Short mmCIF file of C-alpha atoms and ligand atoms in Angstrom, two decimals:
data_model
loop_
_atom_site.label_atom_id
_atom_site.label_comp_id
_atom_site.label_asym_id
_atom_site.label_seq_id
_atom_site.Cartn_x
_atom_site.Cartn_y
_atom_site.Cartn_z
CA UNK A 499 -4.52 16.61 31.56
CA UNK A 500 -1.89 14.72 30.42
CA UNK A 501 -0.57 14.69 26.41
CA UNK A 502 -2.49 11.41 25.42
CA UNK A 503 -5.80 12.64 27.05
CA UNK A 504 -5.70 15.40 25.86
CA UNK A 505 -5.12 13.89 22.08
CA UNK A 506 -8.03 11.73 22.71
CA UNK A 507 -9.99 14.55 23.87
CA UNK A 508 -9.51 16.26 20.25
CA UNK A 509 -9.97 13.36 18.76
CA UNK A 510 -13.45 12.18 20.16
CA UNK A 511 -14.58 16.07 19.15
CA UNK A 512 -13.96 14.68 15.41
CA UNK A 513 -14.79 11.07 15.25
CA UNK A 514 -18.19 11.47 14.01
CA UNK A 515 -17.06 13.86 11.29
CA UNK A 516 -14.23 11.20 10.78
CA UNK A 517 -16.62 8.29 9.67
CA UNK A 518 -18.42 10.04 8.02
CA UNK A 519 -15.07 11.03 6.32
CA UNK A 520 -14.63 7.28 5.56
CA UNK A 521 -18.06 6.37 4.36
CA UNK A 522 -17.86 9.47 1.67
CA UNK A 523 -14.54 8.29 0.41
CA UNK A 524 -15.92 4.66 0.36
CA UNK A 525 -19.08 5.70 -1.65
CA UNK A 526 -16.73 7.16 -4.32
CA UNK A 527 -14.35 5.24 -5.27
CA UNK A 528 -11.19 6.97 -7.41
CA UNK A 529 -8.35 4.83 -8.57
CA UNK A 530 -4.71 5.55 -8.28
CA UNK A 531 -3.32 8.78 -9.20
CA UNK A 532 -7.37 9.65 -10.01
CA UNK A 533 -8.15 10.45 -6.39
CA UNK A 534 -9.40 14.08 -6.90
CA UNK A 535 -12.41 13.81 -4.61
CA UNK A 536 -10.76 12.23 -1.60
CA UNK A 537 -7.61 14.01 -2.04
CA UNK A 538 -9.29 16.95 -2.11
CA UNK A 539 -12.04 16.12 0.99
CA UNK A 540 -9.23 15.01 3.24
CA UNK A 541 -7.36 18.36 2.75
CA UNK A 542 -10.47 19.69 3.51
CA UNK A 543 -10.43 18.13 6.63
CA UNK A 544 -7.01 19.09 7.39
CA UNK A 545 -7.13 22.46 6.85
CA UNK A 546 -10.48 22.33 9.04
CA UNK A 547 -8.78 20.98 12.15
CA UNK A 548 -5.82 23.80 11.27
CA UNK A 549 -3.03 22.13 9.24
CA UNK A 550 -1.27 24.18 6.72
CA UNK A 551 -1.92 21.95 3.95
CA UNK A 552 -0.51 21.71 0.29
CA UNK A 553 -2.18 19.95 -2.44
CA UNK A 554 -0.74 18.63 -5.22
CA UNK A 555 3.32 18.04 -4.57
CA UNK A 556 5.74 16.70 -6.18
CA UNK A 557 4.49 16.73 -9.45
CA UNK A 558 1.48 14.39 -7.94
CA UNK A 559 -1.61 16.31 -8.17
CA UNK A 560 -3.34 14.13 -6.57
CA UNK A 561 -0.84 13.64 -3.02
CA UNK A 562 -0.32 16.54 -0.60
CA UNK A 563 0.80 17.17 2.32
CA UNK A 564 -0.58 19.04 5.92
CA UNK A 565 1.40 19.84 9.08
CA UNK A 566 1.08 20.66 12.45
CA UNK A 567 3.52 21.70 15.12
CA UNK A 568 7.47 23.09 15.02
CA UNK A 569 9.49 20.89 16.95
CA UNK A 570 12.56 19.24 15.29
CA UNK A 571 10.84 15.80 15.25
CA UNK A 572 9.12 15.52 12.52
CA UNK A 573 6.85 12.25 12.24
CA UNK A 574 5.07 11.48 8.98
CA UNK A 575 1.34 9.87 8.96
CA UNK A 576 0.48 8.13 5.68
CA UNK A 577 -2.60 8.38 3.85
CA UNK A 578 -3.72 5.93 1.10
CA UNK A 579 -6.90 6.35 -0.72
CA UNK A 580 -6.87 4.42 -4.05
CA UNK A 581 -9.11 2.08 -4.93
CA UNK A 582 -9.25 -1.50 -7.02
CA UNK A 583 -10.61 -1.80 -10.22
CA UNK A 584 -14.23 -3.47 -10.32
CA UNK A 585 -14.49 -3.90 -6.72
CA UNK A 586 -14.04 -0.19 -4.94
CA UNK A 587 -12.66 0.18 -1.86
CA UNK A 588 -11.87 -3.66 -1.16
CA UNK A 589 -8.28 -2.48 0.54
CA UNK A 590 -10.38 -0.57 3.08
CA UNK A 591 -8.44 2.14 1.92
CA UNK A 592 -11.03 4.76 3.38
CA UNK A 593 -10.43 3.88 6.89
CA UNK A 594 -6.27 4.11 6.35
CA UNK A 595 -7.07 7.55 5.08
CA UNK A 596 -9.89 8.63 7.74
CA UNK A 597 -7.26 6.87 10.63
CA UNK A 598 -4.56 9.53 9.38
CA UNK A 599 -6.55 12.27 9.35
CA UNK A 600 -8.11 11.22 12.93
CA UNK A 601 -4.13 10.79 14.46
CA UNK A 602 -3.11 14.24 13.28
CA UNK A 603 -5.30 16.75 14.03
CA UNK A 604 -4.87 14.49 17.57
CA UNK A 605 -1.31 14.17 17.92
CA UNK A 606 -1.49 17.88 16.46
CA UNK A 607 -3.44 19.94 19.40
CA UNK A 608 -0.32 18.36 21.86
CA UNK A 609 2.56 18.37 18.93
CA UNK A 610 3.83 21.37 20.50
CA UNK A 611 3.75 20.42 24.71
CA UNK A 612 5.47 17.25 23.68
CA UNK A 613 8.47 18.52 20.82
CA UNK A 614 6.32 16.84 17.86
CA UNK A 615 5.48 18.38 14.36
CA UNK A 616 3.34 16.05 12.56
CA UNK A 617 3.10 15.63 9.00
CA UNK A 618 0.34 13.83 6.87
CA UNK A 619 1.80 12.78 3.44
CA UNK A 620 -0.90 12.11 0.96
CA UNK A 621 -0.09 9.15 -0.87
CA UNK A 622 -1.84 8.32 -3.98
CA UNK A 623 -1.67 5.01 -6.17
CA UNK A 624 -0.65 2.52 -3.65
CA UNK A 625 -2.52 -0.58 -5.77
CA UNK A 626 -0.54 0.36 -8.72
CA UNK A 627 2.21 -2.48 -8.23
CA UNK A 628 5.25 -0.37 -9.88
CA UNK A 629 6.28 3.35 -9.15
CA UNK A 630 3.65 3.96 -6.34
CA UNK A 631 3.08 7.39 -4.78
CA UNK A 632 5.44 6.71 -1.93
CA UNK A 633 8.11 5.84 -4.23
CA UNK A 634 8.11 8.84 -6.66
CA UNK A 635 7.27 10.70 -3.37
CA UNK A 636 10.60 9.50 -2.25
CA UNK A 637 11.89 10.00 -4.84
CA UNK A 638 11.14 13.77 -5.39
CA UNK A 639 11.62 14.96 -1.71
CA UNK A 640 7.97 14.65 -0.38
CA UNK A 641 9.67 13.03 2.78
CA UNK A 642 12.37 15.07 3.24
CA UNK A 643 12.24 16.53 7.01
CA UNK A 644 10.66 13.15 8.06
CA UNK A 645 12.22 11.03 10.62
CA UNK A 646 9.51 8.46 10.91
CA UNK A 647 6.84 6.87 8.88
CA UNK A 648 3.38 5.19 9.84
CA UNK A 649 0.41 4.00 9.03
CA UNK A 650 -2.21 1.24 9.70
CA UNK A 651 -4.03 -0.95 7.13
CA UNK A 652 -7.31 -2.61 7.89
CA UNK A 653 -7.44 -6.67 7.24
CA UNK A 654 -9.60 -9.37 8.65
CA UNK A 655 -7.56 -9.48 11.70
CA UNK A 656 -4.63 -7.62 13.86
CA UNK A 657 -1.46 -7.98 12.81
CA UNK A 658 1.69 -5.91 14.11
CA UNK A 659 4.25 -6.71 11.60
CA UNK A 660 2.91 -8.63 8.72
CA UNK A 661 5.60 -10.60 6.40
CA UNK A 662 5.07 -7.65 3.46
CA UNK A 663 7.09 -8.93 0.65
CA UNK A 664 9.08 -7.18 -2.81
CA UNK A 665 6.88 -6.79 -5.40
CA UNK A 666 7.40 -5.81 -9.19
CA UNK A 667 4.32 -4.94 -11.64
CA UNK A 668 5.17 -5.24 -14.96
CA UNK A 669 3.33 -5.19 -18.39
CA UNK A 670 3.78 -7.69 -21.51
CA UNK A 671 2.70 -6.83 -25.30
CA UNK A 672 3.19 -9.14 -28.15
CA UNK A 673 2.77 -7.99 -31.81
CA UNK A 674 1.89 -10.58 -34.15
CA UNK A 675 0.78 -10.33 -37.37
CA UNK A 676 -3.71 -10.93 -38.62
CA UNK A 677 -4.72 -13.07 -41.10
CA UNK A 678 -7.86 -15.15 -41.72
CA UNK A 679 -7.60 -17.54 -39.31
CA UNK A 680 -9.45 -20.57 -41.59
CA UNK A 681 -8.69 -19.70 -45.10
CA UNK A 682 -4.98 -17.95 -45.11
CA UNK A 683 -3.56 -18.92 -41.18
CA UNK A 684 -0.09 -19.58 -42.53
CA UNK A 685 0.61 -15.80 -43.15
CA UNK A 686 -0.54 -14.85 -39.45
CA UNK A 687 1.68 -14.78 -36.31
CA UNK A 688 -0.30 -15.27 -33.61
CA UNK A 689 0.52 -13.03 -30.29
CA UNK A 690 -2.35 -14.98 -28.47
CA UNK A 691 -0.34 -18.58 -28.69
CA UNK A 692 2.67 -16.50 -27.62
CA UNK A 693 1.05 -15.63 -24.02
CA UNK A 694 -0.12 -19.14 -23.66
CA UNK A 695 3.34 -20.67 -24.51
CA UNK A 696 4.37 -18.00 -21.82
CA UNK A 697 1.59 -19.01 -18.74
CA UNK A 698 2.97 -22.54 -19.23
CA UNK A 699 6.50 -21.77 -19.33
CA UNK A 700 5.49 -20.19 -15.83
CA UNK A 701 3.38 -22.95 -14.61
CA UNK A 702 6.72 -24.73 -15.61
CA UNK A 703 8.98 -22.21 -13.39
CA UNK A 704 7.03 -22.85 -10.16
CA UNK A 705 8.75 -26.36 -10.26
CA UNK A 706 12.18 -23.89 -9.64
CA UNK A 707 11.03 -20.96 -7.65
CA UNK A 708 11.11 -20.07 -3.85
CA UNK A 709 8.01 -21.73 -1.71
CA UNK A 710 7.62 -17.90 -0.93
CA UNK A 711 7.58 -16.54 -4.27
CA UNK A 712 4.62 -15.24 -6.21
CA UNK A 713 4.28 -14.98 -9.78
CA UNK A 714 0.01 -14.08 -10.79
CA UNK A 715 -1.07 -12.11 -13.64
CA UNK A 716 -4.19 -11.22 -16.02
CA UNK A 717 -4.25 -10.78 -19.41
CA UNK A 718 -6.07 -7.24 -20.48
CA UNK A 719 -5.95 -8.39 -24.10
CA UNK A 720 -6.33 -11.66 -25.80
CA UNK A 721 -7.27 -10.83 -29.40
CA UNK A 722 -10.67 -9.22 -31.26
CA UNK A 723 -12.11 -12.15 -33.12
CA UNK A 724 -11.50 -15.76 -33.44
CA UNK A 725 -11.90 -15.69 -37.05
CA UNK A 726 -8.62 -12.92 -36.54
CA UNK A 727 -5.15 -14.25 -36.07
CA UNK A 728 -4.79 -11.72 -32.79
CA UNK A 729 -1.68 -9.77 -33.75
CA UNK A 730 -1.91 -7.40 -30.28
CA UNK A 731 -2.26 -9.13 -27.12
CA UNK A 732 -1.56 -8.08 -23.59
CA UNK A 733 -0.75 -8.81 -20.03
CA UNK A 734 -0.07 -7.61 -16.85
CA UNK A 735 1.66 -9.71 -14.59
CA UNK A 736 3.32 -9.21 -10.81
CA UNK A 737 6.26 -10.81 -9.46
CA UNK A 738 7.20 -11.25 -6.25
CA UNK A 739 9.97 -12.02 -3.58
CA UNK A 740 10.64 -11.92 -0.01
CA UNK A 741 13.35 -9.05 -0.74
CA UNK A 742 13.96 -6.84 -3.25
CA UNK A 743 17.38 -9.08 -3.77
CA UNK A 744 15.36 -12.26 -4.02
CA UNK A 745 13.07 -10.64 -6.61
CA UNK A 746 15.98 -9.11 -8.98
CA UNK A 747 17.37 -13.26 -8.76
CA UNK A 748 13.15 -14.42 -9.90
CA UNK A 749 12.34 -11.51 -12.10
CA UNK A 750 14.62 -12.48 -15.06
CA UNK A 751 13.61 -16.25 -14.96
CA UNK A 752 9.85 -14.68 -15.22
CA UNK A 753 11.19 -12.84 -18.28
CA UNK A 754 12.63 -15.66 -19.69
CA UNK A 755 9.24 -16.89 -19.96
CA UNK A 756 7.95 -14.28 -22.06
CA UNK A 757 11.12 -13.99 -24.35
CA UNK A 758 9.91 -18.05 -24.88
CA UNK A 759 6.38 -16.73 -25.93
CA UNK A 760 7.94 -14.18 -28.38
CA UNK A 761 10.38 -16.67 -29.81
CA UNK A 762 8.17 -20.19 -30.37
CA UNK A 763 5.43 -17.57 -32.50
CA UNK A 764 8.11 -15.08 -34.02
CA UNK A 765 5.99 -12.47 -32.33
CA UNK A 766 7.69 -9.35 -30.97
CA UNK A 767 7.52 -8.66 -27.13
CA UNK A 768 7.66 -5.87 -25.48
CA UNK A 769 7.97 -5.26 -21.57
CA UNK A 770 7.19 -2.43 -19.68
CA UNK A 771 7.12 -1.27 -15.88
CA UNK A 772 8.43 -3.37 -12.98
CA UNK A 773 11.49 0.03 -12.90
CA UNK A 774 10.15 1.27 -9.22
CA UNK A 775 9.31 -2.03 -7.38
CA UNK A 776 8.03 -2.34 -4.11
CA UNK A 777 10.74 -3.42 -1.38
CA UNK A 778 9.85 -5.61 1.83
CA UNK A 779 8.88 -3.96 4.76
CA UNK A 780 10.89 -3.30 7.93
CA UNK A 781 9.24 -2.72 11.06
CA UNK A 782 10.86 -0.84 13.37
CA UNK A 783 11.16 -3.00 16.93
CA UNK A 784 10.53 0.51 19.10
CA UNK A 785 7.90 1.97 17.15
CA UNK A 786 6.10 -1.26 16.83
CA UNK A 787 6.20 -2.36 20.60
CA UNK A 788 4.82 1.31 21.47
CA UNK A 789 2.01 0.79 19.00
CA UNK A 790 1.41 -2.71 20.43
CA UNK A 791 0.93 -1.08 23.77
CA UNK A 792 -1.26 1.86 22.68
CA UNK A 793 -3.39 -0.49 20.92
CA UNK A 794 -3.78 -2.77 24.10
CA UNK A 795 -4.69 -0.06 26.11
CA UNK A 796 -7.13 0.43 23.55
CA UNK A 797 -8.66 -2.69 23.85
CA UNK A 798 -7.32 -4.08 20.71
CA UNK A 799 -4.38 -6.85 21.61
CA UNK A 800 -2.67 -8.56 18.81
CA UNK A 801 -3.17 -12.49 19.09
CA UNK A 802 -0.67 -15.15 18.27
CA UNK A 803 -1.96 -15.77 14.58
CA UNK A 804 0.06 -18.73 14.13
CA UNK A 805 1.21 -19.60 10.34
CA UNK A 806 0.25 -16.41 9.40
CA UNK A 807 2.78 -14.63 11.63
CA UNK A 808 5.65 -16.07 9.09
CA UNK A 809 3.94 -16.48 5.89
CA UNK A 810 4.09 -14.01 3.06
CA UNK A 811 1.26 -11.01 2.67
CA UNK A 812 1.06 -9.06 0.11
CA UNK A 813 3.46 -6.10 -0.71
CA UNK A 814 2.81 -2.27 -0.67
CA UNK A 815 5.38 1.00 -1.15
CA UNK A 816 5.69 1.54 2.60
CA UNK A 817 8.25 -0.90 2.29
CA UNK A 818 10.37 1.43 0.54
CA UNK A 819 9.72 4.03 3.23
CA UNK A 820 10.61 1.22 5.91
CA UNK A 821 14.28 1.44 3.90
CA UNK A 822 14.63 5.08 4.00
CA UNK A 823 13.17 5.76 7.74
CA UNK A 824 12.01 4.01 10.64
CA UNK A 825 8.47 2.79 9.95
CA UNK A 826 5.06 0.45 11.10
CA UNK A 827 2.64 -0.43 8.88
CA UNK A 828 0.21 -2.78 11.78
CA UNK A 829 -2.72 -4.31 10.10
CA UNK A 830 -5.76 -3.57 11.91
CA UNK A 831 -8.62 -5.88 12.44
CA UNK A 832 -12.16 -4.88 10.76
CA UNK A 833 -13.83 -8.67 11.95
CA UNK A 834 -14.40 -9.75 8.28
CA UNK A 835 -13.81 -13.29 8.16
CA UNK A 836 -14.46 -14.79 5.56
CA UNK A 837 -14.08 -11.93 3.42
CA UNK A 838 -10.88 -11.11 3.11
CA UNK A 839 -8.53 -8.21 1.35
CA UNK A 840 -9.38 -7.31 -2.71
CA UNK A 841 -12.57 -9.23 -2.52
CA UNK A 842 -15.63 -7.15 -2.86
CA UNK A 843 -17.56 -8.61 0.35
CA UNK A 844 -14.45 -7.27 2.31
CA UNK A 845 -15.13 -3.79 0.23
CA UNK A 846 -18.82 -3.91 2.12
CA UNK A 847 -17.26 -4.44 5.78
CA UNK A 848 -15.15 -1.53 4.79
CA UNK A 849 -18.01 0.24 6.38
CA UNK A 850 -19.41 -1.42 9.23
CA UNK A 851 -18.96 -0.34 13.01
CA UNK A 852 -15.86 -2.83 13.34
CA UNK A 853 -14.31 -0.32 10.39
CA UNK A 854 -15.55 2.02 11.86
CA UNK A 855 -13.96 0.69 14.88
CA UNK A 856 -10.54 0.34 13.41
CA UNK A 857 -10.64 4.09 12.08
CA UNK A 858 -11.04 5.26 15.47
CA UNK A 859 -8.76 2.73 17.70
CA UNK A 860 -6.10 3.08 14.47
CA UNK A 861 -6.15 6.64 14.86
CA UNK A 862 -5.39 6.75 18.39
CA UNK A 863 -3.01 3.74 18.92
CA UNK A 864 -0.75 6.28 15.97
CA UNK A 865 -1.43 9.50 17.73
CA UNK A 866 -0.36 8.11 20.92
CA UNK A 867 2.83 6.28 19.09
CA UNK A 868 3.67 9.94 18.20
CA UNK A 869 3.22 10.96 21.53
CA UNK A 870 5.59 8.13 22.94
CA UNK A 871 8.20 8.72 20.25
CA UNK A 872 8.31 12.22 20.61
CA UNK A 873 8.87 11.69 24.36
CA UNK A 874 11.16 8.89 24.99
CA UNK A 875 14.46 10.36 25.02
CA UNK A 876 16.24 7.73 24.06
CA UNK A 877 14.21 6.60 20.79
CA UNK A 878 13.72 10.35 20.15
CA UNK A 879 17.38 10.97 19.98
CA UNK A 880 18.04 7.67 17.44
CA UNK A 881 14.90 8.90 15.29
CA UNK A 882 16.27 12.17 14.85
CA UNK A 883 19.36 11.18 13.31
CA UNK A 884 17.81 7.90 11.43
CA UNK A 885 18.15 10.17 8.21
CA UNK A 886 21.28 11.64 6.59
ZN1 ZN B 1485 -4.15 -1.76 0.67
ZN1 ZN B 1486 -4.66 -3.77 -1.58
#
């Protein structure tokens, strides 16, 4: 039997055990750097198929990390299982993490025939928007010993390199000062005109921006009481640019904005986060074009999508990895139309036999990819000196 059958063999032994993997995660819903349960259930699972897994590196209780094999080429899997507030697992989330699990233990029963170890990296907080688990992962040597990084995200449709873009998360508060608002409103400073002043400073902006910049934001506190001058009001906001150098050229403007806030009220603002952004993602050409082919084989081609081939996505901290080592991040299709990413009708097809679908073809289109990498001498040779 050759290395891919025999991956898929292992593989089909645990895809039952797998969904149901993805539907438990799913049910529970944990959000970022809270993901005890699934953390904890896919180590589970990894130890099961007979990782030697580690919970709780890098000062991340919630991220670990479970490997299989000794060869010198070491490929990292990512997991992500975080959630969105209000709306659960409406990143589909469940099947990224279910799909890693599914590739290893796969890619793992052949690691050692074809020169392969193969690392899952738990990766917690991915929604977060600033200092994500892959960054402070990075940061803190969870990915040392890794030549290459992968993973695949579900979405409404196939994708093999999405346009994923910089991103910075940061948080606004403005301190004002209460007063009556009807009988003594000339001794209040109100924080709550400050944030308005600053939305239409950035309705304003968009005039001057990038047509591929994003600026979006909620605010988390507007004031207690109209009868209350609000004197603490809040916002988060996210900022983003096709590059991390196109993002440190918008991010001051976007400041600017909220300095404008502070000084039309004579509130005081203060701005916090956006330190660890997320960078654009580079997809590496070989690792890409062998996924494309696994996934074929699979069953799953990757249509022409048209405009959506070049416009902007959203952003994620596998773009930093895509800096540091070769990477893919494919989206893979779950059928979900009109539902699409963050919305909670997309959270419900997180579940449905085309997720279900996706967990399994995901899984083995990556273990496969391993398999390929691992055995091309050429792109195994480049991979294991991508790092220095
Ligand atoms: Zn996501
Ligand atoms: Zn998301």
């Amino acid at each position: 039997m050759d290395a891919k059958s025999g991956a898929r063999e292992r593989f089909e032994s645990a895809r039952n055990s797998l969904i149901d993997l993805s539907h438990r995660i799913h049910a529970h819903p944990e959000l970022g750097f809270e993901e005890e349960q699934a953390s904890s259930w896919l180590c589970e699972s990894l130890a099961d198929a007979g990782l030697a897994v580690k919970k709780g590196i890098c000062d991340l209780p919630t991220a670990f990390r479970a490997r299989a094999g000794s060869a010198p080429l070491n490929i990292g899997i990512c997991a992500e299982y975080d959630s969105l507030p209000g709306i659960g697992h409406a990143c589909g989330h469940n099947v990224i993490a279910a799909s890693a699990v599914g590739a290893a233990l796969a890619a793992a029963k052949v690691a050692d025939d074809v020169g392969l170890t193969i690392t899952v990296i738990g990766t917690p907080a991915e929604e977060v928007g600033n200092a994500g688990g892959k960054i402070l992962l990075l940061e803190r040597g969870g990915f040392d010993g890794i030549h290459a990084s992968m993973m695949v995200h579900p979405a409404p449709f196939d994708m093999l390199r999405s346009k994923i873009i910089a991103a910075s998360m940061f948080e606004v508060r403005y301190t004002g000062k209460e007063s009556h608002a009807s009988a003594f409103p000339e001794l209040g400073i109100n924080a709550a005109d400050a944030l308005t002043i600053a939305q239409t400073a950035l309705g304003l902006l968009r005039q001057h921006i990038r047509s591929t910049d994003r600026i979006h934001g909620i605010v988390t506190n507007g004031g207690a009481a109209p009868n209350v001058v609000p004197a603490h009001t809040s916002a988060k906001y996210i900022a983003r640019s096709e590059t991390l150098a196109q993002l440190a050229e918008l991010r001051p403007k976007v400041f600017r904005c909220f300095e404008a806030g502070a000084l039309a009220t004579g509130s005081k603002l203060e701005i916090t986060g956006g330190d660890k952004p997320y960078a654009e993602m580079l997809h590496d050409d070989a690792m890409a074009t062998f996924y494309r082919k696994n996934s074929e084989v699979l069953g799953r081609p990757f249509p022409n999508l048209g405009e959506w081939e070049t416009r902007p996505t959203g952003s994620t901290d596998m773009g930093n990895l895509s800096l540091a080592m070769p990477s893919i991040h494919p989206m893979i299709g779950i059928n979900s139309l009109p539902a699409v990413n963050h919305q909670p009708e997309f959270a419900a097809h997180c579940v449905t036999p085309d997720a279900d679908k996706a967990l399994v073809d995901g899984a083995l289109a990556m273990a496969w990819t391993c398999i390929d990498l691992a055995t091309n001498r050429e792109v195994r040779e480049r991979l294991m000196t991508s790092r220095s």
